[in-house]
Amino acid sequence: MGWENRQKREHNNNVTVASGFVLMKWLLLLVFLLVGFLSPVVKAQNKNAYATMMYVGTPRDYEFYIAIRVLFKSLSLLNVQADLVVIASLDVPLTWIQALENEDGVKVVRVENMDNPYKHQDNFDKRFKLSLNKLYAWSLVDYDRVVMLDADNLFLQNTDELFQCGEFCAVFINPCVFHTGLFVLQPSMVVFKDMVHELQNGRENPDGADQGFIASYFPELLDKPLFHPPPNGTKLDGTYRLPLGYQMDASYYYLKLRWSIPCGPNSVITFPGAPWLKPWYWWAWPVLPLGLQWHEKRLQTIGYGTDMAVILIQSAIYLGIIVMTRLAKPSLSKLCYRRSDKSITLVQNILKLVALWSILAAYVTPFFIIPPTIHPMLGWPLYFLGALALCLVAINAFLLPMLPVLMPWFGIIGVLIVMAFPWYLDGVVRALCVFGYAFCAAPFLWTSITRIMAGLQVSLEREGFMPRLGESSPPSWFNKLY
C-alpha cells in the first residue's frame, strides 16, 4: 500500500508539473500576441529632428516662447517625420517647459548657458550674449541629422528632404556669408568638443554671436556644391550649400510683394531684419505684409486665448475713460495763480511742455501695454481706442481743440490704409506711395501742432483758466460735471 500511494503521489505531481508547463506556454503565447498587436501603436523615436534653442534674460523672452510654440505646431501640421527638440537653458520657466512637452509634443533638452568669450568686443550686441547655446545642436547625438532653426522661420511646406543633406548645410541669403537661421548638421561630440575648444581659444568671431562663430568654423562652404536631395532617399556626406528657397529672406517678398525662387523649392521664409519688426508683433503689419501669414499659423495652432482677457480688460478701461471725459471737463484753474508776469510766463511754458508730452504719451503708451503678439486685427483697433481715450484726457485737461489733437490719429489710419493696399505693382511703388502720403500729410500735421499751441496759449491766458489770486472765481458752470 505504501508503494502504491507513492506511485499515485508521483503521478499527481507529474500531472501538476505538466499542467503548469502547458499553462506557462499559453501565457507566453498570449504575451507575444499582445506585444505583436500593440507594437504598431508604440511610436519609436525618429532618427532626425527639427531643433531650436530657448534661453531667458532679454525683454522679449515670452515673445520668443510664443514664436517657438507656433513654429513647432506649424511643423506638426505639415506632418514632418522628425522629432521636435528645444535646447532650453536651465533657467527657462518650468511652466513653459511643461507646455512645450505636454501640449506641443516637444522634447526638451536642458543645458547650461554657454559662456560667450566675445561679450567684451566693441561691436557686440547684448541680445546675442547667449546665442552660442546653438552649438549644443552638435551634441544631439541620438539623431542622424538635425535641422537647427531660429524662431522667426515661417514654413510653407514639408522640408524633410533636408535630412538627406551632409555634415553641414546652410543658405547664403547674403552673397558672402551664410545664414544660421536654418542649417542642417550631423551631430557629433567630436565636433561639439572642438567647437567648445575653439571658443576657449578665442577663434575669430566678427559679430560675437552664433552667426559669426559658425561662419568662421565652416569658412569653405561658399565653394561647396548646391544640395539636391537624392531621389532614392540616401543621405549625403560632406558639406553643401542649400538653395535660397529653404531660407527666403522676407525682403525679397517686399521687393515684388510676392516671392518665387526658381532654384529649388520655396519652403521657408525668414525674417532676419529689425528685431522690433518680427512677424509676431501686431504693429509689424502692414509694414510687413507677411506678418499676417505668421498670425494665421498661430490661429491654426495655439490661438490667442491667453491674451483675450488682457484685451477685454484694456478695452473696458479705455471705454470707461472715454465716458468719464465726456461727463467731466476738468481744468487746471485751481492749480495756477498769477502772482507776477515773470512767474506766470514760467508756469505757462511748463504747462505747454506738459500738454505736448501728454499728447505724445497718448499716442505712445498703448504700444507698451497692449500684448505684443496678438493678432494685428485686434492690436490696431485696441491701439486706436487707447490713443483716442488718452487724447480726450489731454484735450479736456488743457481745454485744447479736438480736431488738431486727433489729426495724428487720423494720419496713422491713413498710413495703414496706404501700406495695406494690396494691388501695388511692386515694393518700390508701394514705398513711393507711402512717401507721397507722408509728404502730403506733413502740412496738416504742422498745422495741427500750431493750432494746438495757439489753443493752449488762449486757454492759459483766460481769466477763467488762471484767475488772479484774490479775484473772483470763474462761473460755476465752467467746472461743472454734467
XYZ file of C-alpha atoms in Angstrom:
482
model
C 0.000 0.000 0.000
C 2.798 2.426 0.818
C 4.434 1.802 -2.533
C 1.129 2.341 -4.403
C 0.497 5.585 -2.540
C 3.934 6.866 -3.513
C 3.250 5.986 -7.141
C -0.035 7.886 -7.059
C 1.587 10.927 -5.457
C 4.380 10.940 -8.079
C 1.813 10.597 -10.860
C -0.201 13.518 -9.480
C 2.953 15.652 -9.187
C 3.891 14.874 -12.784
C 0.399 15.799 -13.929
C 0.607 19.077 -11.968
C 4.021 19.937 -13.435
C 2.852 19.121 -16.940
C -0.233 21.276 -16.455
C 1.987 24.086 -15.192
C 4.180 23.886 -18.310
C 1.147 23.931 -20.569
C -0.302 26.928 -18.728
C 3.047 28.753 -18.923
C 3.259 28.137 -22.677
C -0.231 29.523 -23.176
C 0.622 32.585 -21.065
C 3.821 33.209 -23.047
C 1.898 32.839 -26.306
C -0.690 35.321 -25.059
C 2.040 37.800 -24.097
C 3.671 37.511 -27.524
C 0.319 38.046 -29.213
C -0.368 41.161 -27.121
C 3.085 42.563 -27.835
C 2.669 41.918 -31.527
C -0.749 43.559 -31.507
C 0.302 46.636 -29.565
C 3.729 47.211 -31.071
C 2.470 49.283 -34.053
C 0.874 51.726 -31.567
C 4.156 52.454 -29.799
C 5.867 55.357 -31.518
C 9.610 54.950 -31.853
C 11.914 57.937 -31.661
C 12.668 59.434 -35.070
C 16.186 59.387 -36.451
C 16.061 63.094 -37.298
C 14.977 66.263 -35.518
C 13.974 69.861 -36.016
C 15.535 71.844 -33.170
C 15.707 75.363 -31.828
C 17.096 76.981 -28.704
C 15.440 78.884 -25.889
C 17.003 80.981 -23.161
C 15.907 83.822 -20.898
C 17.441 87.122 -19.916
C 16.053 89.509 -22.542
C 12.911 91.704 -22.506
C 11.440 89.575 -25.307
C 11.670 86.105 -23.756
C 7.902 85.492 -23.687
C 7.506 86.604 -27.287
C 10.111 84.106 -28.487
C 8.462 81.411 -26.372
C 5.192 82.041 -28.254
C 7.074 82.106 -31.564
C 8.718 78.733 -30.833
C 5.370 77.149 -29.993
C 3.840 78.421 -33.238
C 6.900 77.238 -35.194
C 6.711 73.682 -33.901
C 2.930 73.483 -34.094
C 3.209 74.539 -37.735
C 5.752 71.795 -38.373
C 3.386 69.273 -36.775
C 0.608 70.361 -39.136
C 2.971 69.641 -42.043
C 3.351 66.034 -40.805
C 7.136 66.139 -40.607
C 8.752 62.782 -39.867
C 11.113 64.021 -37.179
C 11.269 64.833 -33.508
C 10.778 68.422 -32.359
C 13.506 69.445 -29.919
C 14.062 72.573 -27.848
C 17.520 73.176 -26.400
C 16.453 75.095 -23.285
C 18.728 76.677 -20.719
C 18.231 75.668 -17.099
C 16.638 78.999 -16.167
C 13.737 78.708 -18.638
C 10.481 78.727 -16.584
C 9.147 75.273 -15.780
C 5.627 76.223 -16.927
C 6.984 76.911 -20.414
C 8.795 73.587 -20.455
C 5.650 71.740 -19.410
C 3.567 73.464 -22.101
C 6.094 72.509 -24.763
C 6.243 68.894 -23.625
C 2.615 68.223 -22.724
C 0.725 70.407 -25.203
C 3.080 70.580 -28.182
C 4.775 67.165 -28.025
C 8.246 68.711 -27.965
C 11.317 67.025 -26.490
C 13.165 69.474 -24.235
C 16.908 69.173 -23.625
C 18.074 71.224 -20.631
C 21.565 72.742 -20.886
C 23.730 75.224 -19.046
C 24.225 78.583 -20.717
C 27.411 78.624 -22.732
C 29.772 81.407 -21.744
C 30.326 83.946 -24.504
C 34.007 84.959 -24.663
C 33.208 87.707 -27.192
C 30.924 89.731 -24.924
C 33.553 92.453 -24.462
C 34.009 93.144 -28.183
C 33.288 96.720 -29.228
C 30.626 95.711 -31.773
C 28.968 93.107 -29.539
C 25.169 93.216 -29.306
C 23.917 92.137 -25.885
C 20.899 90.473 -27.496
C 23.213 87.678 -28.656
C 25.006 87.036 -25.381
C 23.538 83.526 -25.052
C 23.140 82.721 -28.740
C 26.152 80.404 -28.625
C 23.824 77.883 -26.945
C 23.025 76.960 -30.545
C 26.261 74.957 -30.592
C 24.586 72.377 -28.355
C 22.858 71.139 -31.519
C 26.017 69.184 -32.299
C 25.611 67.306 -29.004
C 22.245 65.770 -30.030
C 23.978 62.520 -30.975
C 20.774 60.477 -30.693
C 19.864 61.797 -34.148
C 21.423 61.231 -37.560
C 20.598 64.735 -38.792
C 19.275 67.888 -37.133
C 17.751 70.940 -38.811
C 18.584 73.830 -36.473
C 16.125 76.719 -36.614
C 15.563 80.230 -35.359
C 12.104 81.085 -34.078
C 11.418 83.598 -36.862
C 11.035 80.984 -39.603
C 7.734 80.510 -41.401
C 7.353 77.069 -43.025
C 5.211 76.827 -46.139
C 5.699 73.125 -46.856
C 7.333 69.955 -45.539
C 11.147 70.073 -45.763
C 12.073 66.575 -44.570
C 14.334 66.166 -47.597
C 16.810 68.373 -45.742
C 17.693 65.357 -43.585
C 19.396 63.874 -46.651
C 21.960 66.660 -46.613
C 25.509 66.180 -45.382
C 27.514 67.011 -42.278
C 26.734 70.738 -42.574
C 24.477 72.641 -44.978
C 23.307 76.269 -44.918
C 21.813 79.008 -47.113
C 23.611 82.093 -48.421
C 20.981 84.830 -48.203
C 23.960 87.184 -48.095
C 26.231 86.824 -51.142
C 29.280 86.124 -48.981
C 28.051 84.898 -45.579
C 25.642 82.034 -44.975
C 22.747 82.475 -42.564
C 22.433 80.442 -39.359
C 18.669 80.891 -39.033
C 18.336 77.456 -40.637
C 21.071 74.898 -41.207
C 21.464 71.128 -41.337
C 24.088 69.332 -39.264
C 25.235 65.850 -38.385
C 25.541 65.690 -34.587
C 28.988 64.744 -33.327
C 30.521 65.021 -29.891
C 33.922 65.327 -31.547
C 32.799 68.420 -33.438
C 30.977 69.802 -30.391
C 34.044 69.461 -28.148
C 36.223 71.009 -30.829
C 33.853 73.973 -31.109
C 33.984 74.494 -27.342
C 37.772 74.283 -27.530
C 37.819 76.882 -30.306
C 35.628 79.156 -28.173
C 38.078 78.925 -25.309
C 40.984 79.631 -27.654
C 39.246 82.763 -28.947
C 38.529 81.857 -32.563
C 37.815 84.976 -34.610
C 34.158 85.968 -34.478
C 33.120 89.153 -36.341
C 29.828 89.722 -34.505
C 30.394 87.809 -31.260
C 27.254 85.713 -31.862
C 26.468 82.266 -33.249
C 26.338 83.649 -36.795
C 29.942 84.838 -36.802
C 31.356 81.804 -34.982
C 29.693 79.134 -37.129
C 30.576 81.042 -40.307
C 34.223 81.116 -39.234
C 34.125 77.407 -38.348
C 32.919 76.458 -41.853
C 34.764 79.025 -43.975
C 34.802 76.946 -47.188
C 31.043 76.485 -47.534
C 30.739 79.056 -50.328
C 32.820 76.824 -52.600
C 30.751 73.700 -51.923
C 28.170 72.267 -54.354
C 24.474 73.037 -54.181
C 22.332 70.491 -52.360
C 19.924 68.382 -54.401
C 18.180 65.586 -52.471
C 18.954 62.142 -53.929
C 15.788 60.532 -55.346
C 16.485 57.226 -53.590
C 16.368 58.843 -50.130
C 20.011 58.220 -49.205
C 21.921 60.675 -47.027
C 24.870 62.600 -48.400
C 28.270 63.155 -46.831
C 30.265 66.361 -46.688
C 29.060 69.979 -46.736
C 26.639 71.651 -49.148
C 25.054 74.991 -49.895
C 21.278 74.958 -49.569
C 19.086 76.583 -52.240
C 17.776 80.029 -51.341
C 14.203 78.755 -51.169
C 14.977 76.999 -47.888
C 15.726 80.326 -46.178
C 13.949 83.005 -48.159
C 14.651 86.471 -46.784
C 11.329 88.280 -46.434
C 12.834 91.348 -48.115
C 12.667 89.516 -51.453
C 8.939 89.280 -50.942
C 8.622 93.005 -50.330
C 10.546 93.916 -53.458
C 7.784 92.444 -55.604
C 5.131 91.893 -52.923
C 5.472 88.191 -53.751
C 8.342 85.761 -53.923
C 9.240 82.808 -56.075
C 12.737 81.411 -56.462
C 13.436 79.203 -59.492
C 16.420 77.379 -57.913
C 14.836 74.853 -55.581
C 11.616 74.647 -53.570
C 10.141 77.698 -51.898
C 9.714 76.244 -48.432
C 10.753 78.609 -45.647
C 10.530 82.381 -45.124
C 12.841 84.014 -42.587
C 12.690 87.472 -41.003
C 16.282 88.460 -40.166
C 15.658 92.214 -40.239
C 14.941 94.727 -37.473
C 14.246 92.988 -34.144
C 11.151 95.106 -33.467
C 9.571 94.130 -36.792
C 9.406 90.390 -36.264
C 6.250 88.902 -37.821
C 4.577 88.090 -34.493
C 4.320 91.744 -33.401
C 0.899 93.232 -34.090
C 2.388 96.555 -35.145
C 4.596 94.843 -37.765
C 1.578 94.638 -40.065
C 1.055 96.226 -42.556
C 4.690 97.371 -42.518
C 5.467 93.688 -43.128
C 2.542 92.170 -45.065
C 3.833 88.635 -44.437
C 3.118 89.071 -40.733
C -0.475 88.025 -41.359
C 0.726 84.620 -42.550
C 2.516 84.088 -39.238
C -0.646 85.016 -37.343
C -2.650 82.616 -39.496
C -0.260 79.903 -38.293
C -0.824 80.953 -34.685
C -4.582 80.998 -35.187
C -4.383 77.428 -36.519
C -2.203 76.238 -33.637
C -2.129 77.751 -30.123
C -4.643 80.569 -30.720
C -4.956 83.776 -28.668
C -6.793 82.568 -25.584
C -4.018 83.643 -23.210
C -4.247 87.270 -24.396
C -8.004 87.746 -24.718
C -8.539 88.561 -21.024
C -5.969 91.374 -21.201
C -7.549 92.715 -24.385
C -11.037 92.781 -22.849
C -9.795 94.481 -19.665
C -7.917 97.159 -21.586
C -10.906 97.770 -23.855
C -13.165 98.249 -20.834
C -10.688 100.685 -19.252
C -10.403 102.743 -22.432
C -14.171 102.884 -22.868
C -14.516 103.940 -19.224
C -12.005 106.745 -19.777
C -13.922 107.974 -22.822
C -17.194 108.010 -20.867
C -15.615 109.872 -17.949
C -14.073 112.518 -20.194
C -17.492 113.183 -21.687
C -19.056 113.527 -18.233
C -16.311 115.606 -16.590
C -14.413 118.551 -18.060
C -11.743 119.481 -15.550
C -9.341 122.381 -15.819
C -6.173 123.350 -14.039
C -7.631 126.604 -12.708
C -7.213 125.530 -9.108
C -3.545 124.772 -9.593
C -2.342 128.024 -11.170
C -2.473 131.558 -9.845
C -0.975 134.731 -11.203
C 1.499 136.317 -8.861
C 3.718 138.195 -11.292
C 4.300 138.400 -15.002
C 7.567 136.542 -14.562
C 6.080 133.645 -12.667
C 3.090 133.304 -14.999
C 5.391 133.058 -18.027
C 7.308 130.240 -16.399
C 4.090 128.424 -15.436
C 2.713 128.807 -18.954
C 5.861 127.370 -20.513
C 5.790 124.437 -18.124
C 2.117 123.772 -18.875
C 2.767 123.917 -22.630
C 5.515 121.365 -22.249
C 3.319 119.136 -20.086
C 0.458 119.383 -22.598
C 2.670 118.405 -25.531
C 4.151 115.486 -23.608
C 0.638 114.393 -22.634
C -0.411 114.273 -26.272
C 2.735 112.377 -27.213
C 2.172 109.917 -24.359
C -1.395 109.361 -25.548
C -0.065 108.014 -28.843
C 2.902 106.090 -27.436
C 1.561 104.495 -24.236
C -0.772 101.926 -25.885
C 2.181 100.419 -27.749
C 3.764 99.352 -24.467
C 0.716 97.922 -22.706
C -1.032 96.016 -25.497
C 0.120 92.341 -25.618
C 2.778 92.410 -28.348
C 1.951 89.088 -30.013
C -1.807 89.475 -30.515
C -3.321 89.478 -33.982
C -2.936 92.803 -35.857
C -6.696 92.902 -36.401
C -7.039 93.033 -32.623
C -3.957 95.080 -31.837
C -4.567 98.044 -34.122
C -8.230 98.650 -33.105
C -7.192 98.401 -29.458
C -4.371 100.866 -30.102
C -6.696 103.397 -31.738
C -9.210 103.019 -28.926
C -6.490 103.604 -26.315
C -4.967 106.557 -28.165
C -8.402 108.155 -28.546
C -9.179 107.746 -24.842
C -5.860 109.233 -23.697
C -6.078 112.069 -26.222
C -9.502 113.003 -24.850
C -7.978 113.215 -21.384
C -5.361 115.689 -22.645
C -7.977 117.643 -24.607
C -10.233 118.098 -21.597
C -7.452 118.699 -19.082
C -5.889 121.509 -21.121
C -9.029 122.733 -22.939
C -7.466 122.014 -26.345
C -9.214 121.931 -29.737
C -10.195 118.361 -30.531
C -9.505 118.087 -34.268
C -5.834 119.218 -34.196
C -5.050 116.833 -31.335
C -6.669 113.939 -33.193
C -5.016 114.783 -36.522
C -2.151 112.261 -35.953
C -4.809 109.681 -35.058
C -6.422 110.072 -38.472
C -2.982 110.261 -40.080
C -1.939 106.865 -38.694
C -5.149 105.328 -40.029
C -4.292 106.760 -43.439
C -0.775 105.297 -43.315
C -2.165 101.841 -42.558
C -4.592 102.086 -45.477
C -1.823 103.138 -47.869
C 0.567 100.375 -46.730
C -2.098 97.655 -46.676
C -3.310 98.425 -50.205
C -2.870 95.011 -51.904
C -2.641 95.965 -55.602
C 0.746 97.663 -55.923
C 2.870 96.588 -58.863
C 5.924 96.074 -56.660
C 7.561 97.164 -53.430
C 9.152 100.251 -54.987
C 5.746 101.642 -55.985
C 4.471 100.839 -52.511
C 7.357 102.729 -50.883
C 6.823 105.732 -53.183
C 3.134 105.833 -52.269
C 3.987 105.811 -48.564
C 6.485 108.652 -49.016
C 3.973 110.569 -51.147
C 1.350 110.206 -48.446
C 3.815 111.391 -45.796
C 4.726 114.400 -47.951
C 1.071 115.359 -48.391
C 0.213 114.784 -44.728
C 3.145 116.795 -43.338
C 1.448 120.250 -43.802
C -1.664 119.014 -41.998
C 0.439 117.718 -39.127
C 2.340 121.009 -38.867
C -0.920 122.964 -38.940
C -2.348 120.811 -36.170
C 0.725 121.462 -33.994
C 0.473 125.217 -34.470
C -3.253 125.161 -33.683
C -2.612 123.113 -30.551
C -0.030 125.647 -29.372
C -2.349 128.567 -30.188
C -5.297 126.931 -28.441
C -3.149 126.161 -25.405
C -1.969 129.775 -25.246
C -5.560 131.037 -25.381
C -6.585 128.643 -22.617
C -3.690 129.710 -20.425
C -4.495 133.400 -20.837
C -8.168 133.050 -19.978
C -9.203 134.629 -16.716
C -11.386 131.651 -16.117
C -8.479 129.237 -16.600
C -5.890 131.071 -14.474
C -7.603 133.652 -12.209
C -5.542 136.217 -10.327
C -5.036 135.499 -6.697
C -7.799 137.245 -4.713
C -10.070 137.786 -7.704
C -13.489 136.259 -8.024
C -13.634 132.662 -9.111
C -14.896 131.727 -12.564
C -18.542 130.924 -13.125
C -19.672 127.729 -11.510
C -20.659 126.219 -14.848
C -17.016 126.231 -16.024
C -16.063 123.211 -13.940
C -19.490 121.735 -13.948
C -19.929 117.985 -14.051
C -22.616 117.013 -16.482
